[in-house]
Amino acid sequence: MQGNKENLEQIFQKEIALLQSGKADISNPHYDGNDLLPKYQELLNEYERLLKLSRKIFVISDSQGRSLKKREYEIKNLLDNINQGFLTFSQDLLVDSEYSAECIQIFGKKIVNANIIELLSINEPHLKQQLPAIFATVFQANEQDAKSQYLAQLPNMILLNEKSIALAYKFIQATENDEKRLLLILTDITDHLHSKAQIEFLSYNDSLTGLFNRAYVDKIVSEIMCPTKLPISIILGDMNGLKLINDMFGHEKGDELIINTAKVLQKCCRDTDIIARWGGDEFLILLSNTNHEQCEKVVDRITKTCQETSRNPIEISIALGNATLEHPTSSFSEVFSIAESQMYKKKLLESKAIRRQIISNVEDRLQTSRFANVGHIHRIKKLATHFAKLLGFSSTSTEIRNLLLLASLHDVGNLAIPQEILCKSGSLTAKEWEIIKSHSEIGYRMGLSIGESTVAEAILAMHERWDGNGYPSGLKGEQIPFISRLLAIIDTYDVMTHDRVFQGAFSKEQALEEIRLQSGRQFDPALAKVFLLQRDTLLYSGDQ
Amino acid sequence: MNKLHIEGSKSTPTVILDAEKNNLFLQGQSYPENAFKFYEPIFQWVDEYLEKLTAEVLVQIDFNLPYINTSSSKCIMMLLEKLDKAYASGKKLTLNWYYNEDNESELECAEEFKEDLTFPFNITSRENK
C-alpha cells in the first residue's frame, strides 16, 4: 500500500507542484491586500481537497481492480480445469465471449460468436431444425415452470466429433433488466459411457468368450420362462479334455479351446438363443420356442460341428445333455436338473471313448508335426512289442499295454515346445535346453490327466540314464521304470537310424555300436545286452 | 422523519436509513450506472437527519460494501465527510465498516476511507459481525 501511495505522489507530481506554488503565492507578501486573494485561497483549498480525494479514489480503485482481476483469474482457473465446457448465449444464439477452455477441446476450435445451433448439430443434422424453435420458446417464456418444461425438450446428449457429450442447460437472468441468457454445460462422457458399457458387459458376459455369464442367465430366467416362449429347451454342455490341455499346453491353449467351443455353439444356434458360459468348462444354452425334437437337432449339429472343427491341439469334444420345458407348470430348475443328469451320464458313458480319442488326437498330432520322424511311433511300437515279447511278456500283459501307450505318448511334450527350438540345427542355449527338458514333465502331466499314472511316471523317466546323469530327477539304475529303460533303447535306435533335424541317419551298425557304448551309462546294461544279442531277430527278421 | 429503504440489487446496495432507531445501514456491492443519481436521495436524507439530530443521541452506522466502483467511492466519501462534519459539530456517531478477511483489498480500501476522518470508525471483520 505504501508503494501505491508513492506511486500516486509521482502520478500527481504536477498537481502537487501547482498546489505548492499556489500556497507559496498566498504566503508571498507581494500579493498582500489583493482582492482576489480570498477567492484564490478558497480555490486552492478545494483543489487540495480534490487532489486528496482523487488520490484516495485511485488507491481504492487500483486495489479493487487488482482484487477483481485476481478473482477473475481464480474463477477462470476453476472453470478451465473442471473438465466441463461452460458457455452462455442469448437470444441471438451466438456464443458469448467468455467460455471455459474445455469448450475448445469439445468443439475443436474457438467458439466466440459461433452460432450455437451450428455447433451442436455438427454430427446431428436433425438438431438444426429442432433447436431454434425450442430456444426461441425458452427465451420467450415468462413462467419459470414453462421455461423448465421447454428446457427439458432440449437434447441431454449429443455426438460431437466422435465424442459423447452430455448437455445441461440453465436459464440465467439475475434481474429483469439483465439480458436473458442460457448457460450450457457440456461434459465429455465418452470414457464414462465406455467404462459403463464395459462394466455392464463384464457384469453379464464372460470376458473370455463374450458369451453371457451365469449372472445374466439368473437375471433373465424368469423373463424367458413365460408362456409365449414355450416350449423352452435347455442344453447343458461340459467340455472334454480341457484339463488335459491346460495341464499339457498351458492355460492359454486351454482358453483357446474354450473360445473355439463357444464359437461352435454360436455357429450352431440362432441369434435369439441365449448361450452362456455356465462355469469353467460348462456351457448353457436356452432355446425359446424350441421343442424336444428341434433341440435334439441342435445337439446333433453341435456334436457334428465339433467333429468337423480342426484339431487345435485336440478335437473339440463336449458332453451334452438337454431337456425341454413344455408346460408352464414345470420349473426351470427341474428341467435344468434333467439336462444336467443327462450330460453327466453321457460324460460317464463316453469317458473311455473320449480318452481314446484324446490319445489318438495327440498321437496324430505327433505323427503329423513337423519335428516327428514319419512312422516313428508306429516303428517303435512294433519294435518295443517285439522286444518285450522276447523278454517273456505276453502280448496281453499290462507291461506291453503300458509300453505301447508310452511309445504313443513319450514325446507328447514336444507338442508344447516351440518349433523353432525343436527344429534348431545349431547348438541350443541353456534356456532353450531347459525348455527342451521340460517336455518330459508336460508328457507326465498329460499321462496323469488321462488317468494313466504308471505311463505318466514312465514318460517322466524317459530321459533318465542308468548312470544317474539323466533328467529330470537323476534317477539311477532300477529306480528308472522298466518300460522307460526298455523304450529308451528302442527310441534311441529308431531316432539314430532315421534322418534328424541336426544330423543325418546312422546305419544300423553305427546305431548298435552307439547302444553298446552307452550300455551301463545311458542304457540298462542287461536290456542293452539282450537288444544287441537279439538284434538279428529284432532288426533283420522283419522290415526294421 | 420517514425511513429510507432502498432494496438492494446486483449493482446497488441495500440502504436502510432509520431515523427512529438512529441507524444507518448500507450493504452490498455498489456499481450503479449513475452513482450520483443513486446516492442523491441518501445525501438528502442524511443532510436532513443530521440537521435535526440532537447532541445526546448516538447514531449507529453500519457499512458493508464489498465492492464499490470509482463513482460510488466518491459518493461514499461525500457521505463520510457529512458524518465527519456532524461529529465535529458535537453529534455522536460511530461507524462499523465490515470487510472480508479473505479479501486483502477490502481492508486496504476501508483504511483508505478511514484516513483523515475524526469520528469513531471501526474496521471489523465480517466474520465477527
XYZ file of C-alpha atoms in Angstrom:
673
model
C 0.000 0.000 0.000
C 2.901 2.304 0.819
C 4.255 1.570 -2.657
C 0.949 2.605 -4.178
C 0.995 5.889 -2.310
C 4.487 6.682 -3.521
C 3.383 5.798 -6.999
C 0.457 8.221 -6.659
C 2.798 11.003 -5.466
C 4.548 10.581 -8.794
C 1.315 10.405 -10.796
C 0.072 13.652 -9.182
C 3.518 15.293 -9.210
C 2.409 18.145 -11.479
C -0.754 18.850 -9.441
C 1.201 18.756 -6.153
C 3.779 21.185 -7.575
C 0.983 23.513 -8.689
C -0.616 23.344 -5.230
C 2.682 24.136 -3.537
C 3.294 27.033 -5.927
C -0.213 28.358 -5.133
C 0.444 28.072 -1.401
C 3.715 29.988 -1.877
C 1.782 32.725 -3.668
C -0.611 33.047 -0.710
C 2.322 33.470 1.677
C 4.050 35.914 -0.645
C 3.749 39.487 0.883
C 3.806 40.758 -2.647
C 0.104 39.718 -3.006
C -0.976 41.080 0.369
C -4.152 43.132 0.039
C -5.022 41.658 -3.356
C -8.838 41.445 -3.740
C -8.623 38.080 -5.407
C -6.615 36.510 -2.583
C -9.617 35.118 -0.565
C -11.087 33.591 -3.708
C -7.670 32.227 -4.661
C -7.284 30.780 -1.150
C -10.705 29.054 -1.390
C -9.876 27.673 -4.817
C -6.581 26.345 -3.519
C -8.299 24.625 -0.556
C -10.806 22.946 -2.854
C -8.011 21.974 -5.225
C -6.101 20.395 -2.341
C -9.240 18.554 -1.156
C -9.960 17.313 -4.670
C -6.395 16.164 -5.080
C -6.575 14.223 -1.831
C -9.895 12.702 -2.862
C -8.540 11.739 -6.262
C -5.539 10.054 -4.681
C -7.786 8.121 -2.301
C -10.053 7.023 -5.113
C -7.067 5.954 -7.179
C -5.850 3.785 -4.280
C -9.287 2.258 -3.775
C -9.891 1.737 -7.468
C -6.476 0.139 -8.054
C -6.897 -2.122 -5.046
C -10.356 -3.248 -6.116
C -9.186 -3.683 -9.700
C -6.381 -5.979 -8.550
C -8.824 -7.893 -6.415
C -11.277 -8.273 -9.289
C -8.566 -9.430 -11.677
C -7.394 -11.945 -9.086
C -10.927 -13.258 -8.644
C -11.434 -13.392 -12.385
C -8.228 -15.401 -12.744
C -9.207 -17.774 -9.962
C -12.707 -18.302 -11.299
C -11.404 -18.820 -14.838
C -8.873 -21.262 -13.471
C -11.631 -23.208 -11.789
C -13.795 -23.254 -14.895
C -10.940 -24.130 -17.208
C -9.773 -27.027 -15.085
C -13.071 -28.578 -14.215
C -13.167 -30.636 -17.459
C -16.575 -29.319 -18.330
C -17.462 -26.887 -21.037
C -19.339 -23.778 -19.874
C -20.689 -21.287 -22.343
C -23.510 -18.796 -22.480
C -25.574 -17.320 -25.267
C -28.529 -15.014 -25.512
C -31.406 -14.742 -27.972
C -29.098 -14.082 -30.905
C -27.866 -17.672 -30.323
C -24.243 -16.545 -30.620
C -21.785 -17.805 -28.038
C -20.650 -15.075 -25.598
C -17.002 -14.162 -25.338
C -16.364 -15.945 -22.054
C -16.384 -19.756 -22.079
C -14.310 -22.416 -20.396
C -11.264 -23.988 -22.041
C -12.964 -27.398 -22.258
C -15.288 -25.934 -24.924
C -12.290 -25.662 -27.262
C -11.487 -29.326 -26.591
C -15.073 -30.369 -27.233
C -15.714 -28.304 -30.367
C -12.131 -28.460 -31.564
C -11.971 -24.697 -32.121
C -12.545 -21.287 -30.552
C -16.255 -20.583 -30.421
C -16.723 -16.914 -29.595
C -19.661 -15.573 -31.614
C -20.246 -19.008 -33.142
C -23.883 -19.980 -33.689
C -24.874 -22.479 -31.015
C -27.185 -24.360 -33.396
C -24.330 -24.889 -35.854
C -22.064 -26.049 -33.054
C -24.482 -28.584 -31.606
C -25.640 -30.019 -34.920
C -22.210 -30.821 -36.395
C -22.894 -34.575 -36.141
C -26.641 -34.364 -35.559
C -28.165 -32.502 -38.539
C -31.741 -33.070 -37.304
C -30.998 -30.660 -34.430
C -30.719 -27.841 -36.960
C -34.491 -27.973 -37.360
C -35.410 -28.698 -33.746
C -33.219 -26.412 -31.672
C -34.111 -22.899 -32.975
C -37.792 -23.288 -32.102
C -37.086 -24.668 -28.630
C -34.554 -21.963 -27.812
C -36.985 -19.312 -29.020
C -39.741 -20.594 -26.726
C -37.357 -20.796 -23.774
C -36.353 -17.172 -24.238
C -39.943 -16.058 -24.722
C -41.464 -17.986 -21.817
C -42.189 -15.878 -18.776
C -43.030 -18.511 -16.219
C -40.210 -20.467 -14.649
C -42.192 -23.711 -14.982
C -42.720 -23.147 -18.675
C -39.019 -22.419 -19.126
C -38.111 -25.657 -17.343
C -40.599 -27.522 -19.488
C -39.050 -26.180 -22.698
C -35.525 -26.759 -21.455
C -36.474 -30.408 -20.851
C -37.191 -30.736 -24.581
C -33.578 -29.981 -25.434
C -31.245 -32.940 -26.059
C -29.324 -34.060 -22.998
C -26.708 -35.909 -25.004
C -25.232 -35.459 -28.457
C -22.463 -36.932 -30.528
C -19.797 -34.418 -31.382
C -16.542 -35.163 -33.186
C -16.806 -38.847 -32.185
C -17.344 -37.908 -28.551
C -20.443 -38.377 -26.439
C -21.298 -35.057 -24.871
C -23.798 -34.638 -22.050
C -25.654 -31.331 -22.128
C -27.231 -29.407 -19.261
C -28.971 -26.044 -19.536
C -29.635 -23.254 -17.119
C -31.624 -20.154 -17.768
C -29.922 -17.057 -16.399
C -31.449 -13.668 -15.751
C -30.497 -12.100 -12.439
C -32.852 -9.138 -12.766
C -35.491 -8.100 -15.223
C -33.117 -5.534 -16.655
C -30.487 -8.139 -17.427
C -30.398 -9.806 -20.787
C -31.771 -13.339 -20.841
C -29.067 -15.953 -21.261
C -28.772 -19.673 -21.436
C -25.862 -21.365 -19.738
C -24.878 -24.560 -21.480
C -22.785 -27.079 -19.580
C -21.054 -29.668 -21.761
C -19.473 -32.791 -20.306
C -17.463 -35.253 -22.351
C -18.803 -38.585 -21.121
C -17.221 -40.766 -23.814
C -14.888 -42.544 -21.395
C -17.577 -42.757 -18.764
C -20.012 -44.401 -21.195
C -17.312 -46.723 -22.429
C -16.460 -47.784 -18.869
C -20.128 -48.136 -18.027
C -20.733 -50.283 -21.104
C -17.670 -52.311 -20.263
C -18.797 -52.809 -16.668
C -22.257 -53.745 -17.865
C -20.781 -56.120 -20.412
C -18.499 -57.729 -17.838
C -21.360 -57.980 -15.357
C -23.364 -60.123 -17.716
C -20.813 -61.553 -20.107
C -17.884 -63.860 -19.903
C -14.753 -61.865 -20.654
C -13.022 -64.761 -22.416
C -15.713 -65.876 -24.847
C -18.044 -62.892 -24.876
C -20.928 -65.271 -24.176
C -23.409 -64.436 -21.434
C -22.449 -65.493 -17.943
C -24.318 -67.203 -15.155
C -25.383 -63.877 -13.586
C -27.112 -62.953 -16.841
C -28.982 -66.255 -17.014
C -30.049 -65.873 -13.374
C -31.305 -62.396 -14.225
C -33.318 -63.267 -17.311
C -34.504 -66.760 -16.487
C -37.798 -65.538 -15.009
C -38.382 -63.314 -18.070
C -37.739 -66.112 -20.503
C -39.931 -68.629 -18.672
C -43.119 -67.071 -19.997
C -45.909 -68.955 -21.829
C -45.284 -67.181 -25.144
C -41.789 -68.622 -25.256
C -42.818 -72.226 -24.561
C -41.627 -74.792 -25.292
C -38.203 -73.845 -23.943
C -35.267 -76.182 -24.316
C -32.094 -76.246 -22.301
C -28.806 -77.660 -23.474
C -26.017 -78.151 -20.975
C -22.521 -78.888 -22.201
C -19.363 -79.938 -20.405
C -16.105 -79.768 -22.335
C -13.944 -82.854 -22.540
C -10.186 -82.646 -22.293
C -9.893 -79.056 -21.073
C -7.910 -80.062 -18.002
C -5.601 -82.089 -20.214
C -4.960 -79.146 -22.498
C -4.457 -76.778 -19.577
C -2.044 -79.219 -17.910
C -0.148 -80.048 -21.056
C -0.085 -76.899 -23.065
C -0.870 -74.240 -20.501
C -3.988 -72.209 -19.849
C -3.506 -70.064 -22.923
C -4.146 -73.078 -25.141
C -6.965 -74.137 -22.822
C -8.555 -70.719 -23.207
C -8.254 -71.069 -26.963
C -10.164 -74.346 -26.763
C -12.894 -72.666 -24.683
C -13.141 -69.815 -27.202
C -13.343 -72.276 -30.110
C -16.048 -74.245 -28.297
C -18.006 -71.016 -27.745
C -17.695 -70.278 -31.476
C -19.067 -73.715 -32.320
C -22.068 -73.136 -30.055
C -22.709 -69.728 -31.602
C -22.454 -71.198 -35.074
C -24.987 -73.903 -34.259
C -27.575 -71.720 -32.527
C -29.939 -68.964 -33.567
C -29.229 -65.331 -32.743
C -32.190 -65.389 -30.382
C -30.839 -68.305 -28.352
C -29.098 -67.459 -25.127
C -25.693 -69.064 -24.910
C -23.872 -68.743 -21.607
C -20.618 -69.925 -20.143
C -22.068 -71.556 -17.086
C -18.807 -72.443 -15.363
C -15.140 -73.098 -16.192
C -15.796 -75.713 -18.881
C -19.592 -75.768 -18.819
C -21.996 -74.065 -21.165
C -25.734 -73.497 -21.053
C -27.994 -72.759 -23.991
C -31.576 -71.558 -23.601
C -33.689 -72.040 -26.699
C -37.118 -70.462 -26.552
C -39.939 -71.769 -28.759
C -37.945 -74.928 -29.332
C -39.441 -78.364 -28.778
C -37.574 -81.517 -27.855
C -37.065 -82.679 -31.432
C -35.752 -79.344 -32.569
C -33.455 -79.247 -29.556
C -32.101 -82.721 -30.374
C -31.263 -81.440 -33.844
C -29.287 -78.563 -32.328
C -27.420 -81.058 -30.099
C -26.585 -83.194 -33.148
C -25.470 -80.136 -35.041
C -23.142 -79.118 -32.206
C -21.647 -82.624 -31.973
C -21.120 -82.759 -35.730
C -19.592 -79.282 -35.903
C -17.213 -80.164 -33.060
C -16.020 -83.189 -35.032
C -15.534 -81.099 -38.153
C -13.527 -78.447 -36.367
C -9.789 -78.655 -36.860
C -7.832 -80.167 -34.001
C -6.032 -77.491 -32.062
C -4.403 -79.333 -30.400
C -7.253 -81.788 -29.959
C -10.709 -82.088 -31.399
C -13.371 -80.074 -29.585
C -15.434 -82.515 -27.607
C -18.357 -81.648 -25.414
C -20.723 -83.856 -23.428
C -24.210 -82.530 -23.997
C -27.411 -83.016 -22.051
C -30.730 -81.490 -22.964
C -34.285 -81.211 -21.726
C -37.385 -79.318 -22.775
C -39.908 -77.420 -20.720
C -43.225 -77.966 -22.438
C -45.684 -76.732 -19.812
C -45.719 -73.621 -17.658
C -46.201 -75.819 -14.584
C -42.638 -77.162 -14.789
C -39.839 -75.094 -13.294
C -36.525 -74.086 -14.749
C -34.620 -75.941 -12.031
C -36.474 -79.207 -12.779
C -35.654 -79.048 -16.464
C -32.120 -77.949 -15.703
C -31.633 -80.994 -13.450
C -32.815 -83.340 -16.198
C -30.401 -81.812 -18.699
C -27.583 -81.917 -16.155
C -28.156 -85.602 -15.311
C -28.216 -86.474 -18.983
C -24.995 -84.557 -19.547
C -23.168 -86.333 -16.693
C -24.497 -89.699 -17.850
C -23.161 -89.077 -21.333
C -19.862 -87.901 -19.936
C -19.506 -91.130 -17.932
C -20.526 -93.375 -20.811
C -18.270 -91.598 -23.236
C -15.282 -91.219 -20.909
C -13.325 -94.191 -22.232
C -14.056 -93.289 -25.801
C -13.097 -89.701 -25.094
C -9.830 -90.789 -23.521
C -9.081 -92.961 -26.536
C -9.977 -90.116 -28.788
C -7.696 -87.704 -26.939
C -4.779 -90.150 -27.095
C -5.451 -90.731 -30.763
C -5.668 -86.993 -31.386
C -2.365 -86.426 -29.641
C -0.720 -89.334 -31.415
C -1.915 -87.999 -34.755
C -0.565 -84.595 -33.900
C 2.772 -86.139 -33.039
C 2.827 -88.082 -36.296
C 1.993 -85.103 -38.395
C 4.020 -82.469 -36.592
C 6.985 -81.058 -38.397
C 9.548 -82.389 -35.941
C 8.410 -86.019 -35.902
C 10.020 -88.745 -37.989
C 7.380 -90.176 -40.236
C 6.363 -93.552 -38.874
C 8.460 -93.197 -35.714
C 5.679 -94.101 -33.263
C 4.471 -96.949 -35.418
C 8.008 -98.396 -35.723
C 8.910 -98.130 -32.057
C 5.574 -99.649 -31.045
C 6.305 -102.621 -33.244
C 9.916 -102.979 -32.140
C 9.059 -102.467 -28.460
C 6.361 -105.160 -28.598
C 8.793 -107.494 -30.264
C 11.490 -106.786 -27.709
C 9.099 -107.170 -24.762
C 7.891 -110.493 -26.082
C 11.496 -111.677 -26.395
C 11.874 -110.722 -22.752
C 8.951 -113.026 -21.935
C 5.968 -110.655 -21.695
C 2.706 -111.768 -23.225
C 1.023 -109.531 -25.760
C -1.947 -109.061 -23.391
C 0.219 -108.152 -20.396
C -0.115 -104.814 -18.624
C 3.570 -104.158 -19.336
C 3.083 -104.372 -23.095
C -0.122 -102.317 -22.894
C 1.695 -99.622 -20.922
C 4.729 -99.893 -23.168
C 2.565 -99.241 -26.235
C 0.930 -96.250 -24.571
C 4.363 -94.987 -23.576
C 5.508 -95.392 -27.177
C 2.484 -93.361 -28.285
C 2.888 -90.579 -25.805
C 6.567 -90.426 -24.800
C 7.226 -87.394 -26.976
C 3.895 -85.692 -26.363
C 5.585 -82.847 -24.507
C 7.258 -81.850 -27.762
C 3.890 -80.556 -28.938
C 4.171 -77.798 -26.380
C 7.729 -76.830 -27.299
C 8.178 -74.037 -29.843
C 9.004 -75.328 -33.315
C 11.992 -73.014 -33.657
C 13.667 -74.687 -30.678
C 12.777 -78.237 -31.689
C 13.958 -77.712 -35.237
C 17.039 -75.658 -34.406
C 20.059 -77.036 -36.268
C 22.737 -75.254 -34.222
C 23.531 -75.783 -30.559
C 20.857 -74.870 -28.011
C 21.261 -72.124 -25.436
C 20.953 -73.024 -21.754
C 17.472 -71.541 -21.687
C 16.391 -73.480 -24.791
C 17.810 -76.636 -23.303
C 15.725 -76.084 -20.164
C 12.629 -75.774 -22.355
C 13.524 -78.998 -24.152
C 13.969 -80.790 -20.864
C 10.551 -79.586 -19.691
C 8.849 -81.774 -22.302
C 9.131 -84.835 -20.039
C 7.099 -83.052 -17.398
C 4.456 -81.981 -19.932
C 4.090 -85.624 -21.009
C 3.906 -86.666 -17.375
C 1.047 -84.228 -16.731
C -0.820 -85.500 -19.731
C -0.449 -89.091 -18.543
C -1.917 -88.092 -15.206
C -4.721 -86.148 -16.877
C -5.943 -89.211 -18.724
C -5.647 -91.353 -15.604
C -2.528 -93.277 -16.666
C -0.245 -92.711 -13.708
C 2.149 -95.621 -14.475
C 2.635 -94.416 -18.025
C 2.952 -90.848 -16.700
C 5.846 -91.907 -14.441
C 7.428 -93.746 -17.371
C 7.142 -90.681 -19.648
C 8.798 -88.555 -16.992
C 11.677 -91.047 -16.738
C 12.330 -91.389 -20.468
C 15.414 -89.181 -20.241
C 16.835 -90.602 -17.083
C 20.114 -92.517 -17.506
C 21.252 -95.766 -15.999
C 24.309 -93.965 -14.537
C 22.125 -91.339 -12.838
C 23.173 -88.440 -15.074
C 19.828 -88.014 -16.777
C 16.935 -85.691 -16.161
C 14.623 -84.522 -14.661
C 15.140 -86.434 -11.350
C 18.570 -88.012 -11.811
C 17.161 -91.498 -11.196
C 19.657 -94.297 -11.363
C 19.615 -97.985 -12.363
C 16.416 -99.785 -11.472
C 14.912 -96.659 -9.955
C 14.020 -95.909 -13.569
C 10.739 -97.640 -14.535
C 11.327 -100.795 -16.557
C 9.285 -99.719 -19.571
C 11.207 -96.427 -19.715
C 14.532 -98.268 -19.743
C 13.256 -100.596 -22.462
C 11.734 -97.912 -24.658
C 14.778 -95.655 -24.254
C 16.878 -98.190 -26.208
C 14.218 -98.673 -28.895
C 13.539 -94.937 -29.220
C 17.233 -94.025 -29.445
C 17.871 -96.734 -32.016
C 14.977 -95.577 -34.202
C 15.896 -91.917 -33.945
C 19.535 -92.647 -34.816
C 18.662 -94.714 -37.853
C 16.414 -92.049 -39.360
C 17.186 -88.550 -40.580
C 17.061 -85.974 -37.822
C 16.960 -82.202 -37.943
C 20.540 -81.739 -36.885
C 22.133 -84.971 -38.152
C 21.804 -87.483 -40.943
C 20.763 -91.079 -40.270
C 23.201 -93.627 -38.836
C 23.498 -97.046 -40.314
C 22.064 -99.877 -38.227
C 25.611 -100.957 -37.296
C 26.586 -97.458 -36.209
C 23.428 -97.222 -34.090
C 24.032 -100.592 -32.494
C 27.619 -99.617 -31.731
C 26.314 -96.461 -30.007
C 23.943 -98.547 -27.910
C 26.820 -100.815 -26.972
C 28.922 -97.803 -25.981
C 26.082 -96.361 -23.885
C 25.310 -99.661 -22.161
C 25.653 -99.135 -18.403
C 25.823 -95.397 -18.990
C 22.690 -94.246 -20.719
C 21.030 -97.632 -21.035
C 20.218 -100.541 -18.736
C 23.173 -102.904 -19.464
C 21.050 -106.038 -19.161
C 18.439 -104.765 -21.606
C 21.093 -103.387 -23.942
C 22.843 -106.748 -23.920
C 19.618 -108.579 -24.872
C 18.878 -105.963 -27.553
C 22.343 -106.404 -29.046
C 22.278 -110.188 -28.766
C 18.843 -110.420 -30.329
C 19.469 -107.789 -32.951
C 19.122 -110.202 -35.857
C 15.743 -111.339 -34.619
C 14.652 -107.859 -33.710
C 16.006 -105.822 -36.559
C 16.588 -108.047 -39.522
C 13.725 -110.532 -39.367
C 11.078 -108.078 -40.438
C 11.051 -104.742 -42.072
C 13.085 -102.916 -39.363
C -38.872 11.582 9.621
C -39.567 8.781 7.152
C -37.371 5.782 6.959
C -35.452 5.433 3.685
C -35.408 1.865 2.471
C -33.868 1.012 -0.906
C -33.919 -2.655 -1.870
C -30.505 -3.899 -2.959
C -29.813 -5.135 -6.497
C -26.935 -6.831 -8.286
C -25.230 -3.437 -8.652
C -26.602 -1.356 -5.792
C -26.521 -1.866 -2.027
C -29.464 -2.260 0.295
C -29.987 1.021 2.093
C -31.919 1.354 5.353
C -31.784 4.743 6.969
C -33.905 4.670 10.106
C -34.306 7.933 12.000
C -36.323 6.301 14.788
C -33.659 3.751 15.569
C -30.876 6.164 14.660
C -29.381 3.537 12.475
C -27.847 3.993 9.039
C -27.260 0.784 7.146
C -25.653 0.150 3.710
C -24.951 -3.365 2.487
C -23.982 -4.745 -0.908
C -21.936 -4.034 -3.972
C -22.101 -0.568 -5.426
C -21.583 -0.043 -9.132
C -24.747 1.698 -10.388
C -24.757 3.126 -13.877
C -25.305 6.582 -12.371
C -23.820 6.702 -8.903
C -24.841 10.250 -8.099
C -28.433 9.538 -9.033
C -28.466 6.568 -6.713
C -26.798 8.345 -3.770
C -28.578 11.693 -4.131
C -31.675 10.706 -2.070
C -29.339 9.254 0.545
C -27.432 12.543 0.763
C -30.666 14.462 1.118
C -31.995 12.151 3.814
C -28.684 12.243 5.725
C -28.460 16.053 5.494
C -31.974 16.428 6.880
C -31.365 13.810 9.570
C -28.079 15.279 10.744
C -29.644 18.699 10.777
C -32.316 17.523 13.178
C -30.016 15.280 15.194
C -29.542 16.301 18.785
C -26.230 16.054 20.598
C -27.320 13.414 23.121
C -28.363 10.804 20.500
C -25.839 8.188 19.419
C -26.083 7.242 15.763
C -25.053 3.737 14.797
C -23.782 3.392 11.212
C -23.064 0.048 9.532
C -21.404 -0.146 6.126
C -20.867 -3.491 4.486
C -19.692 -2.726 0.943
C -17.604 -5.478 -0.625
C -17.173 -3.713 -3.958
C -17.517 -0.001 -4.660
C -16.754 1.399 -8.085
C -14.946 4.709 -8.566
C -18.034 6.969 -8.783
C -19.601 5.241 -5.778
C -16.335 5.730 -3.867
C -16.648 9.472 -4.414
C -20.244 9.379 -3.159
C -19.307 7.324 -0.085
C -16.541 9.810 0.666
C -19.046 12.636 0.410
C -21.286 10.773 2.844
C -18.395 10.219 5.247
C -17.482 13.920 5.062
C -21.041 14.818 6.065
C -20.811 12.486 9.035
C -17.391 13.812 9.989
C -18.665 17.389 9.879
C -21.620 16.450 12.105
C -19.252 14.775 14.554
C -17.060 17.868 14.550
C -20.138 19.880 15.400
C -20.775 17.768 18.501
C -23.058 14.999 17.175
C -22.403 11.481 18.481
C -21.918 8.783 15.943
C -19.946 5.632 15.414
C -19.380 3.690 12.226
C -18.640 -0.015 11.719
C -17.041 -0.796 8.377
C -17.183 -4.516 7.642
C -14.659 -6.260 5.461
C -13.907 -9.792 4.314
C -10.810 -11.178 5.992
C -10.052 -13.289 2.903
C -10.013 -10.258 0.648
C -6.933 -8.115 1.229
C -8.328 -5.324 -0.912
C -11.382 -4.742 1.263
C -9.266 -3.961 4.323
C -6.991 -1.724 2.250
C -9.975 0.226 0.938
C -11.532 0.504 4.401
C -8.312 2.001 5.724
C -8.240 4.450 2.840
C -11.815 5.577 3.563
C -10.983 5.937 7.246
C -7.945 8.153 6.619
C -8.415 11.818 7.654
C -11.767 11.112 9.374
C -12.104 12.048 13.022
C -15.281 10.242 14.152
C -15.145 6.670 15.537
C -14.573 4.404 12.512
C -14.228 0.714 13.374
C -12.937 -1.643 10.736
C -14.404 -5.017 11.623
C -14.155 -8.421 10.061
C -17.439 -9.686 8.630
C -16.728 -12.950 10.419
C -17.119 -11.158 13.755
C -20.327 -9.413 12.791
